[in-house]
Coordinates of C-alpha atoms in Angstrom, one line a residue:
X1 CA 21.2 -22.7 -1.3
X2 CA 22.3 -19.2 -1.4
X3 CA 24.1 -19.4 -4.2
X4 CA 21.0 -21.0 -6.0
X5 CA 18.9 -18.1 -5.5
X6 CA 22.0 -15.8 -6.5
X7 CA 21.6 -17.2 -9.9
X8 CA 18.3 -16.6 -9.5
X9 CA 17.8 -13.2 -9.2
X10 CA 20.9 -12.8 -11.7
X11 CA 18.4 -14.2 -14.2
X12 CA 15.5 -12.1 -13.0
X13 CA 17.9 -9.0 -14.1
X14 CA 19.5 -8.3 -10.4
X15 CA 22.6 -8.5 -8.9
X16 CA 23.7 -7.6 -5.6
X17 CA 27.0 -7.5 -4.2
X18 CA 28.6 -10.4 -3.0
X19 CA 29.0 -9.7 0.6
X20 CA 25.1 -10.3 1.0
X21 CA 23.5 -13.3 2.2
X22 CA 20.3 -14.8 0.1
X23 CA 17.8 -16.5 2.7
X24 CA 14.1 -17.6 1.6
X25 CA 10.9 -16.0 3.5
X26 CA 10.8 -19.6 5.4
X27 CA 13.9 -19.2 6.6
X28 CA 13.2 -15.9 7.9
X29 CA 9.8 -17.2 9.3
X30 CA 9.4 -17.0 13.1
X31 CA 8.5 -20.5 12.7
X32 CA 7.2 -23.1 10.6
X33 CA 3.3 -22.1 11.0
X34 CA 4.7 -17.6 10.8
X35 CA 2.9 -17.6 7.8
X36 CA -0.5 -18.3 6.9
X37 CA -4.0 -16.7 5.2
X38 CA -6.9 -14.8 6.5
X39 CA -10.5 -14.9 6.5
X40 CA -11.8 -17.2 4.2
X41 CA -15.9 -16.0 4.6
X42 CA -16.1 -12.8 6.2
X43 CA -19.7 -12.6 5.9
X44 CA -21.8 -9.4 6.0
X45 CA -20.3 -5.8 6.8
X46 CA -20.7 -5.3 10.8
X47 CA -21.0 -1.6 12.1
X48 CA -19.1 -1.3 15.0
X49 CA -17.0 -4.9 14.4
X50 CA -13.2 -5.4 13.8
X51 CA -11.8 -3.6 10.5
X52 CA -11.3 -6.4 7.8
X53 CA -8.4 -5.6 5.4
X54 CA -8.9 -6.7 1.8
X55 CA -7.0 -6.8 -1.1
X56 CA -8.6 -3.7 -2.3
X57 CA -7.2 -2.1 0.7
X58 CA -3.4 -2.2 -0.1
X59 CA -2.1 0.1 -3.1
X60 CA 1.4 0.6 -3.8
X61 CA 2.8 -1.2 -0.7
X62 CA 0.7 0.4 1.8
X63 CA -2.9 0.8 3.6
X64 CA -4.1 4.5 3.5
X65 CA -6.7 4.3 6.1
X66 CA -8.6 2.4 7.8
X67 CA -10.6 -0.5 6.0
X68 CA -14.0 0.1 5.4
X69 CA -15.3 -3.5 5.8
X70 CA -15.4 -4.8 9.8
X71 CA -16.2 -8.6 10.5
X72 CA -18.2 -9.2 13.8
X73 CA -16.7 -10.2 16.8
X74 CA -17.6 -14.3 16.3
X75 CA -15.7 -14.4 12.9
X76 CA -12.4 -12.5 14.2
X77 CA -12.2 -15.3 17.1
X78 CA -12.1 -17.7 15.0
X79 CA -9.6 -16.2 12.4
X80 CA -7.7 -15.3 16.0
X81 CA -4.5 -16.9 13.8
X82 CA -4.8 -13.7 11.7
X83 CA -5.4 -11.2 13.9
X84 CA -3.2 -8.4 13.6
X85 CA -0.6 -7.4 16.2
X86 CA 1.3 -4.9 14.8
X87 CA 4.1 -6.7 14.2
X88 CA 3.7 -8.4 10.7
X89 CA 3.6 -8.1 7.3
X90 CA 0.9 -8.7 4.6
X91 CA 1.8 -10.2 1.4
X92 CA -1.1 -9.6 -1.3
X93 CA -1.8 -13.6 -3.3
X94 CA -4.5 -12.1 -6.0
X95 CA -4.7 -8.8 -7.4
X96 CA -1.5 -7.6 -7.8
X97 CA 0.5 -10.3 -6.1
X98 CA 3.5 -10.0 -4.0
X99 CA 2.3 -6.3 -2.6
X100 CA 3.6 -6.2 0.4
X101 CA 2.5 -4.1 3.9
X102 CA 4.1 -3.2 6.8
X103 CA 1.8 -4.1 10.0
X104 CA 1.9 -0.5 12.0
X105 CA 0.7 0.1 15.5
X106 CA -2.8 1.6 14.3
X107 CA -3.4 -1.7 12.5
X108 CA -3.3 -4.3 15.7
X109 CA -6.5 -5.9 16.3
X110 CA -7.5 -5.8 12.2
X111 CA -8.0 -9.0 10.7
X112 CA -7.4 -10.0 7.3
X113 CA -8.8 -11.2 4.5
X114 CA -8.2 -14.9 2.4
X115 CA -6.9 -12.7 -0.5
X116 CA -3.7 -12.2 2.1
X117 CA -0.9 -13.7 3.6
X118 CA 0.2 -13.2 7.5
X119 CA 3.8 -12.9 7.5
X120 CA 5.6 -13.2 11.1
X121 CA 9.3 -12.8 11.0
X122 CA 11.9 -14.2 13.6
X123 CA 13.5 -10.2 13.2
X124 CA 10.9 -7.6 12.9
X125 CA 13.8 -5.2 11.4
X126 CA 13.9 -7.0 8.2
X127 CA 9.6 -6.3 7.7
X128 CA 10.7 -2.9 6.0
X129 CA 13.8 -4.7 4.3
X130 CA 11.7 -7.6 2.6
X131 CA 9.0 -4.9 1.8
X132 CA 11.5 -2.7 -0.5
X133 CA 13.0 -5.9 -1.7
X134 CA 9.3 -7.6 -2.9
X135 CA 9.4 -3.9 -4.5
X136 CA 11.7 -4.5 -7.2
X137 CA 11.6 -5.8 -10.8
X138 CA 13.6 -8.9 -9.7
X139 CA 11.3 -10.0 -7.1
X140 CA 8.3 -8.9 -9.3
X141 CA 9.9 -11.1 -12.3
X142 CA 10.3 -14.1 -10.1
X143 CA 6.9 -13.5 -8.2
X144 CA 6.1 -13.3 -11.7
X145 CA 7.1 -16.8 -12.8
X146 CA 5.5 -18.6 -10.1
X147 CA 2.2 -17.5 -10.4
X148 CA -0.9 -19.3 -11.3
X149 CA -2.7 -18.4 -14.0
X150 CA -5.6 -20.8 -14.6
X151 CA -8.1 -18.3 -13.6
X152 CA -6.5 -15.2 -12.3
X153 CA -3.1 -14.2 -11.3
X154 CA -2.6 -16.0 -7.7
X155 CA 0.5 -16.7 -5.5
X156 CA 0.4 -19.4 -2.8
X157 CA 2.1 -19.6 0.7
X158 CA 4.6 -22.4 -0.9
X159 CA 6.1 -20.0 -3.9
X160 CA 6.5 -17.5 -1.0
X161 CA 8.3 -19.6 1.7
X162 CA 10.6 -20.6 -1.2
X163 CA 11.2 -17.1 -2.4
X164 CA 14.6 -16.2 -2.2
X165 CA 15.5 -12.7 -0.5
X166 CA 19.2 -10.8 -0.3
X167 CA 20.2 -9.4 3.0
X168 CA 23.3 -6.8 3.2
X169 CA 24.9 -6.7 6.5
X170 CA 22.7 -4.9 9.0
X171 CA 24.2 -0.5 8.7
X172 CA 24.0 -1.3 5.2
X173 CA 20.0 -2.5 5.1
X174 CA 19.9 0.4 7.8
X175 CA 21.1 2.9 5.3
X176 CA 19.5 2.0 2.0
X177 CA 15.8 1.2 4.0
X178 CA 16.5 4.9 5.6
X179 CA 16.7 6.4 2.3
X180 CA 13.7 5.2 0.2
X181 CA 11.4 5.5 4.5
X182 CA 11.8 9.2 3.6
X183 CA 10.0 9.2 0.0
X184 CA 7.6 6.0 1.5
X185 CA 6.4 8.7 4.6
X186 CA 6.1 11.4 1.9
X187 CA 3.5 9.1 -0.5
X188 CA 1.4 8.2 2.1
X189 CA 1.2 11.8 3.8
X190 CA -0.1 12.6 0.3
X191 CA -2.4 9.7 0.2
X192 CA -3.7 10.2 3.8
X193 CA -4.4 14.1 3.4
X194 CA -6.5 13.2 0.0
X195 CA -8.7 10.7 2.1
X196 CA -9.1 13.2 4.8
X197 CA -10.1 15.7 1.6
X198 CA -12.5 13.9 0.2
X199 CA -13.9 12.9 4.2
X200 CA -14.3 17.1 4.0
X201 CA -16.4 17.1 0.8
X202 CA -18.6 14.6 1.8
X203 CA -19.0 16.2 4.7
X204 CA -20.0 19.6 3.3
X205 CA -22.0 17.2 0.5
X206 CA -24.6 15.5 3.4
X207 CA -24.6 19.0 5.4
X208 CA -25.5 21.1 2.4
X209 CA -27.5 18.6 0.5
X210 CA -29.0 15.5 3.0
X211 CA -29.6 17.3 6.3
X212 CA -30.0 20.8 4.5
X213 CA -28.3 22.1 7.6
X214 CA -28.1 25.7 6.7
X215 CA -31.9 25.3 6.1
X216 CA -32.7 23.9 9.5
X217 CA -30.4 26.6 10.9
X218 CA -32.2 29.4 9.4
X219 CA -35.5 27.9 10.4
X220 CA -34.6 26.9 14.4
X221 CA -33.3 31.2 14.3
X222 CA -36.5 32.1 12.8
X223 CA -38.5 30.2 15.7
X224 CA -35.9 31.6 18.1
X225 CA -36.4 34.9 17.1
X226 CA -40.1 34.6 17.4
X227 CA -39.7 32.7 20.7
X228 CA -38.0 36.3 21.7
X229 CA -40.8 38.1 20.3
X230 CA -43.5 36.8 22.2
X231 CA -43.7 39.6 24.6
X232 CA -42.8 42.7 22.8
X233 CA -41.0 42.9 19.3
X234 CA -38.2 44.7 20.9
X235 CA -37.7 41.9 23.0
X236 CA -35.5 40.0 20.5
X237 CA -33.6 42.9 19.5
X238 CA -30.8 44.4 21.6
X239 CA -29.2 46.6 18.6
X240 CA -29.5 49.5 16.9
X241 CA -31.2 47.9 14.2
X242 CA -34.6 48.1 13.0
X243 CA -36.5 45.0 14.5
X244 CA -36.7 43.8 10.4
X245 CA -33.1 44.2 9.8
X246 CA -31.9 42.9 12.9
X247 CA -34.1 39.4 12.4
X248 CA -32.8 39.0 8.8
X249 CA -28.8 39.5 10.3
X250 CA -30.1 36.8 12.9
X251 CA -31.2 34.2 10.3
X252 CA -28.3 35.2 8.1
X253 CA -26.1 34.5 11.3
X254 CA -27.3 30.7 12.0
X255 CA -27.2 30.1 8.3
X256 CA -23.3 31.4 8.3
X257 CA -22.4 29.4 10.9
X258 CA -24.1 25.9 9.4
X259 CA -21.8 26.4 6.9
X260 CA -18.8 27.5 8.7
X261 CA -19.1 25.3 11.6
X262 CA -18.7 27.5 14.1
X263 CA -21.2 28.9 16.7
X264 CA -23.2 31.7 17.6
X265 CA -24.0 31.0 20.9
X266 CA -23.0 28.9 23.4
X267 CA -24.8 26.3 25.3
X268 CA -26.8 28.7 28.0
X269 CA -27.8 30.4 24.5
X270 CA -25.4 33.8 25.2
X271 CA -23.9 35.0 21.8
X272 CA -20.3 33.9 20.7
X273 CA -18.2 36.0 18.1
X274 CA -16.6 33.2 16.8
X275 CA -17.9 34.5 13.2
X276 CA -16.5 37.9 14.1
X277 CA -12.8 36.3 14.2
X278 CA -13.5 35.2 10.5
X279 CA -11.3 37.9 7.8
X280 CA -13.5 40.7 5.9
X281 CA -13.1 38.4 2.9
X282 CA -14.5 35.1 4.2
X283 CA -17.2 36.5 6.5
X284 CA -18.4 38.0 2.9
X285 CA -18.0 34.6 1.0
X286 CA -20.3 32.9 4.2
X287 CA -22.6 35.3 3.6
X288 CA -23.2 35.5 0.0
X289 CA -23.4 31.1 0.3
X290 CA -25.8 31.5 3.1
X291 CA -28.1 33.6 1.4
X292 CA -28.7 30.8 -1.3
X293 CA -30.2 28.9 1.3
X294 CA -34.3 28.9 1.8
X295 CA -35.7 29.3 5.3
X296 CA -38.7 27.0 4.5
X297 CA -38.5 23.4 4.3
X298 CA -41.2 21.9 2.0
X299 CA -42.7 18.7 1.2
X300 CA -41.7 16.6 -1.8
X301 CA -42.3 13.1 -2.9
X302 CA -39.4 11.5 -1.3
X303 CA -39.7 13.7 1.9
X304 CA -39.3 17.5 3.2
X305 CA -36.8 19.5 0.8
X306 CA -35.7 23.3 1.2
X307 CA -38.2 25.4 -0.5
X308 CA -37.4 26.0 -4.5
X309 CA -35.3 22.8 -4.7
X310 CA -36.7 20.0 -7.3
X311 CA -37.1 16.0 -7.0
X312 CA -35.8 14.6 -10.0
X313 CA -34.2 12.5 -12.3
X314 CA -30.7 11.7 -12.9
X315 CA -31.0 12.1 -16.2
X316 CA -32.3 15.5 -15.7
X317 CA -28.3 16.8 -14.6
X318 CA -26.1 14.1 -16.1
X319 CA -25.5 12.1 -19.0
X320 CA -23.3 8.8 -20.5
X321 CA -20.7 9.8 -22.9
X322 CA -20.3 8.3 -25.9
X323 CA -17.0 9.2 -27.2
X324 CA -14.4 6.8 -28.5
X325 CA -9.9 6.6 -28.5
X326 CA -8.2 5.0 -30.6
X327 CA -5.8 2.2 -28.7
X328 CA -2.9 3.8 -30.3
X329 CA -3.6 6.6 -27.8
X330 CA -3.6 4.2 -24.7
X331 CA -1.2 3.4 -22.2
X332 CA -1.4 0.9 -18.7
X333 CA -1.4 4.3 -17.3
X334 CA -4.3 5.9 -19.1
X335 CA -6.6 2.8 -19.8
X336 CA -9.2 1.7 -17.2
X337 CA -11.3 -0.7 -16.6
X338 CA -13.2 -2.2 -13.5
X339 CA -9.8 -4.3 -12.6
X340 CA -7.8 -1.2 -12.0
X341 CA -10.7 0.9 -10.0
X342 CA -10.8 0.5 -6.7
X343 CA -13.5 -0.6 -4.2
X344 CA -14.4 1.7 -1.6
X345 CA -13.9 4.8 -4.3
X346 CA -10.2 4.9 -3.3
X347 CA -9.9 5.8 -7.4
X348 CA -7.8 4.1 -10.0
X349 CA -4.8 2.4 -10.4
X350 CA -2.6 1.2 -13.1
X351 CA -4.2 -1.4 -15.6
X352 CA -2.8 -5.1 -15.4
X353 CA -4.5 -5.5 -18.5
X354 CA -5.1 -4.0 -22.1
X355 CA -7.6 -3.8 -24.8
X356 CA -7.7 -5.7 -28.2
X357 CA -10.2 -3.6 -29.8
X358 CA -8.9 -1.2 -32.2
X359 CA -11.4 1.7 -30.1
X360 CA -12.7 2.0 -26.7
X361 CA -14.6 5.0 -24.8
X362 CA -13.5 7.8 -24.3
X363 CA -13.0 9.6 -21.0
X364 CA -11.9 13.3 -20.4
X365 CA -10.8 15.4 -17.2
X366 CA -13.7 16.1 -15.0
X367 CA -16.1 13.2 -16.3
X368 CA -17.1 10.5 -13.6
X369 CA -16.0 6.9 -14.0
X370 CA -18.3 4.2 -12.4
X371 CA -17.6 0.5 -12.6
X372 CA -20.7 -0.9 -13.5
X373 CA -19.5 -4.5 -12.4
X374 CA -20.7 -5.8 -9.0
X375 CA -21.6 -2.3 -7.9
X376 CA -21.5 -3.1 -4.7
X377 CA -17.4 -2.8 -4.5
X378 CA -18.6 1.1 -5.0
X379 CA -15.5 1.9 -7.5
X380 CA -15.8 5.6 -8.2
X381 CA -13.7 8.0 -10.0
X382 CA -13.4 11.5 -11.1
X383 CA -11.1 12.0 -14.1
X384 CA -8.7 14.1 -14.2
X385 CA -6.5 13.4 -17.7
X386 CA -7.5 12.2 -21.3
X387 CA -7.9 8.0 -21.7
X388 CA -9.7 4.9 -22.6
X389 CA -12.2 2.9 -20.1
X390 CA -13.8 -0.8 -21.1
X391 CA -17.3 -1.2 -21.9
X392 CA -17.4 -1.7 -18.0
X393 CA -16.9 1.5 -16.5
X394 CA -19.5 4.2 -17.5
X395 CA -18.7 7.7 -18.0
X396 CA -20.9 10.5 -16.6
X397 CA -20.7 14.1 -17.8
X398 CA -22.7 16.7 -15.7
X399 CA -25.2 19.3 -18.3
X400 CA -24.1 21.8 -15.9
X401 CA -20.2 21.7 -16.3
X402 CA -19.8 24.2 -13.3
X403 CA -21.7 21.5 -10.8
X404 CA -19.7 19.0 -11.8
X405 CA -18.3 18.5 -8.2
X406 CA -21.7 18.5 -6.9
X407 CA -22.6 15.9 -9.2
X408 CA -19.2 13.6 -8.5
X409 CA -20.4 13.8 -5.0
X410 CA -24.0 13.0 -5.2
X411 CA -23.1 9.4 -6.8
X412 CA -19.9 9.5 -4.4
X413 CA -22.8 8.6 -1.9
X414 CA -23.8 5.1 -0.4
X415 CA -27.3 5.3 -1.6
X416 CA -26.2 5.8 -5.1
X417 CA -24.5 2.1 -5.0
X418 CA -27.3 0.8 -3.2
X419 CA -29.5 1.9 -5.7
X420 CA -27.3 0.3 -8.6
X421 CA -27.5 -2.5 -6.8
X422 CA -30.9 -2.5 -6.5
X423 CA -31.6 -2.5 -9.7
X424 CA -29.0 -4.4 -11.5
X425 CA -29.3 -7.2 -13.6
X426 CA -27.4 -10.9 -13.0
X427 CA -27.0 -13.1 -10.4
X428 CA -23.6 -14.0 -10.1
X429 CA -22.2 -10.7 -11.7
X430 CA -24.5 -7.7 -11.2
X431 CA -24.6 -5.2 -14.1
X432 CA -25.8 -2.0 -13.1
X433 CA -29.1 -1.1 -15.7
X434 CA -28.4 1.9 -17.4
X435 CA -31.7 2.9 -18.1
X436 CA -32.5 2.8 -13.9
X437 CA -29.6 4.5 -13.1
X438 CA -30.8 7.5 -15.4
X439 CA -34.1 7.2 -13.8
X440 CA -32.9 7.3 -10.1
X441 CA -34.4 10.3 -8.1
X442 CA -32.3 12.4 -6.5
X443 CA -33.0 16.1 -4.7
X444 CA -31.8 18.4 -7.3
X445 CA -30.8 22.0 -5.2
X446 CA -30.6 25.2 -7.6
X447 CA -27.6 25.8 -9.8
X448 CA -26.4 28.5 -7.9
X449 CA -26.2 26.1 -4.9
X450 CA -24.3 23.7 -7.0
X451 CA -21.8 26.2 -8.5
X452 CA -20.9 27.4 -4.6
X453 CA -20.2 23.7 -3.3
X454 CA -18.5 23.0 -6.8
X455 CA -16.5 26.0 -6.1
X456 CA -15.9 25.2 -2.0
X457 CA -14.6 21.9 -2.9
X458 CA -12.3 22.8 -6.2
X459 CA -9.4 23.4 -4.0
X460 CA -10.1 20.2 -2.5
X461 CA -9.3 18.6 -5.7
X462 CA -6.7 20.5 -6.6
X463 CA -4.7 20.1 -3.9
X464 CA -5.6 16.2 -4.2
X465 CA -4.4 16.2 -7.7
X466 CA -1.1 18.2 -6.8
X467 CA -0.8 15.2 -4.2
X468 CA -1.5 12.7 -7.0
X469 CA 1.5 13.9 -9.2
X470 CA 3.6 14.4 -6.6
X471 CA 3.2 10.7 -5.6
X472 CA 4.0 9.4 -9.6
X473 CA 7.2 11.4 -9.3
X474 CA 8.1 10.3 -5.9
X475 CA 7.1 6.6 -7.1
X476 CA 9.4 6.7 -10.0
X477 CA 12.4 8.0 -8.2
X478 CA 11.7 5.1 -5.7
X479 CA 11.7 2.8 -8.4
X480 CA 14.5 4.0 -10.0
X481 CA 16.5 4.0 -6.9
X482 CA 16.0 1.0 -5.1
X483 CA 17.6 -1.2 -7.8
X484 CA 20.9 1.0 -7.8
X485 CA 21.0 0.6 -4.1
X486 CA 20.1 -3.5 -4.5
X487 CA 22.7 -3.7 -6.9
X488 CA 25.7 -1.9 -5.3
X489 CA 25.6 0.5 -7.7
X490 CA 25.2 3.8 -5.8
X491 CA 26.2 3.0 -2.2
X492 CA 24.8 4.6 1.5
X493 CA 27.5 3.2 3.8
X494 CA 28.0 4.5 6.9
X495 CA 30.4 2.5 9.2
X496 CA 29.4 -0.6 7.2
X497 CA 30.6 -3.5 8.4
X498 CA 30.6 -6.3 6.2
X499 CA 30.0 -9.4 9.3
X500 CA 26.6 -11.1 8.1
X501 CA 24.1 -10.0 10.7
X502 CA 22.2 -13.3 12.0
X503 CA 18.7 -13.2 10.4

């Protein structure tokens, strides 16, 4: 049998040296039932319930945080089989099958979805072995030829019990998993600190923009202040100041720290100097930002909005592009469509797929891709190099390039989809109406507003970016490693032995 699936991976372009066993994923099974799919109807997204992962959860071999779909408690008994542990690993059957994850500690108690196969292994030390090995253009090719293709690209349990898999000696898999753990732990450090980035502009997005926190601020210091004042003017003023001056450094105060986060008093009400520990430099940027902020609050047609802010249309701030590539200009790696964005507005990956028209649209850095296909998978993107998108994905360009991160953010949010939704056309495939989503009403701050959160959250995206091309690299010196390593050709032994470990 081994030497069956030596000939095998020969012919998918691999070799390996001869000192390595070949075992199939059955045999490595910690039994005959080790292996089986997830949910099959997970029903309706439950706040509060047990995380669901999806296919649109794994990307490049791993999970970057956690899923955004949960499952109630009901449907997670009785997928009990799938229940996470901690212990397994996930093997993606649609998508981009044969993506394989690595169950960690944070992930026991998940559950998964149909799209996925529970893999349980007799060893746990091989999970990161057969991960690295699923990795490589062997694997892939063979993955490749069992697929079926009637409708969509699927694997099924029976190609993957049957799939063969080499195994070096055990300080040998030690050494060559060791090496390509490093540049693994580096990607998703990347990945992870541009989720908890783009958490941090959505957070400064609903402050700013959906709670107008620096607006309540300065209106609950103006009442305080007054509150003060009831008895004598000089009651609320324990400064130097004149009365007026001192109010207005008050308000300016609160506002300062709704923006900051920090506090100006503490829970008794006594001042805190936590704004006085800021440098020269960013107490003057908190101040200049506050002051764009109104002190009123007034009514609108949607509800209360700080005063001199405008309800209106989309169309008012934004716009679809109509520019066109030519294919010659395309590559999988600069061509998107709705099969290569990803749900939950994790971005874009590489396109499975390309097109056969001799011109598509066009799409430029800082231009907003938004699949337009079942918008409630919320697929979001903000571009940040020269392509091609299908007819699918529309392209938004803000008429105020320097609020172009307030714009990305304002359809980054929930509502956004749900209004798509909402008013999309089709049953069975929803098609978001282009004419609706120009007409949806949205709280519109002033442009000076817009340039400061633009400008608060452009280092965000910097460094995300950074992180992004970082990762390619990092990706292709993976890629290019792991089949030297595979094949003998660049060796990490340290006090290999060559006795087969028993597996």
């Amino acid at each position: 049998m081994s030497s069956k699936h030596r000939t095998l991976w020969k012919s998918a372009g691999g070799s390996v040296p001869e000192h390595w066993q070949f075992k199939t994923i059955e045999e490595l099974l910690e039994h005959a039932k080790s292996i089986s799919v997830g949910v099959m109807y997970p029903g309706s997204d439950t706040e509060g319930g047990v995380p669901l992962i999806k296919v649109s959860d794994v990307k490049s071999g791993g999970i970057a945080s956690q899923p955004q779909f949960c499952v109630s408690s009901e449907v997670d008994e009785e997928y009990k089989r799938t229940r996470l542990n901690g212990t397994e690993l996930l093997i993606t059957l649609v998508g981009n099958p044969g993506d394989c994850v690595v169950v960690t500690d944070e992930m026991a108690g998940w559950n998964v979805a149909r799209a996925l196969a529970v893999v349980r292994l007799k060893n746990n030390e091989l999970r990161a072995w057969l991960r690295y090995v699923l990795l490589s253009k062997p694997a892939k090719h063979l993955i490749e030829a069992r697929l079926n293709t009637t409708v969509q690209k699927t694997l099924n349990l029976k190609d993957i019990r049957e799939l063969g898999i080499p195994i070096p000696p055990k300080n040998e898999r030690e050494n060559i998993t060791k090496a390509i753990d490093a540049i693994e732990e580096k990607i998703l450090l990347n990945r992870q600190t541009n989720q908890t980035l783009e958490h941090i502009a959505q957070a400064i997005f609903k402050s700013w923009f959906v709670d107008f926190e620096p607006t309540r601020a300065k209106i609950a210091a103006k009442e305080e202040w007054a509150k003060r004042s009831l008895t004598t003017k000089d009651g609320a003023n324990d400064s130097a100041l004149p009365y007026e001056q001192a109010e207005a450094i008050f308000i300016e105060r609160a506002g300062m720290a709704a923006i900051s986060g920090l506090s100006i008093t503490d829970a008794a009400g006594a001042p805190l100097d936590e704004l006085d520990q800021l440098s020269q430099e960013q107490q003057t940027q908190l101040k200049t930002t506050a002051a764009l902020f109104p002190d009123e609050l007034v009514d609108s047609e949607l509800d209360e909005v700080p005063e001199g802010w405008e309800l209106g249309e989309l169309q008012e701030i934004a716009y679809f592009s109509t520019e066109r590539i030519d294919r010659s200009e395309l590559t999988v790696e600069n061509y998107i469509s709705t099969e290569n964005m990803l749900e939950g507005k994790k971005g874009v990956s590489i396109a499975s797929s390309f097109p056969a028209a001799k011109t598509v649209p066009k799409f430029v850095p800082g231009q907003i891709l938004i699949s337009n296909i079942r918008p409630y998978f919320m697929k979001i993107w903000l571009a940040s190099f020269v392509g091609g998108r299908s007819n699918d994905v529309l392209g938004i360009n803000a008429k105020e390039p320097s609020g172009i991160q307030y714009l990305y953010n304002l359809l980054y949010q929930d509502s956004f989809f749900n209004f798509m939704m909402t008013t999309s056309k089709g049953a069975k495939m929803p098609r978001g109406d282009k004419e609706a989503i120009m007409g949806w009403a949205c709280v519109q701050p002033t442009l000076e507003i817009k340039k400061a959160y633009s400008e608060a959250v452009e280092k965000f995206r910097n460094i995300i970016e950074n992180n992004n091309k970082e990762n390619k690299t990092l990706e292709k010196i993976r890629d290019a490693l792991l089949p030297k390593l595979l094949s003998g050709e660049l060796s990490l032994k340290s006090n290999t032995t060559l006795e087969p470990e028993a597996c």
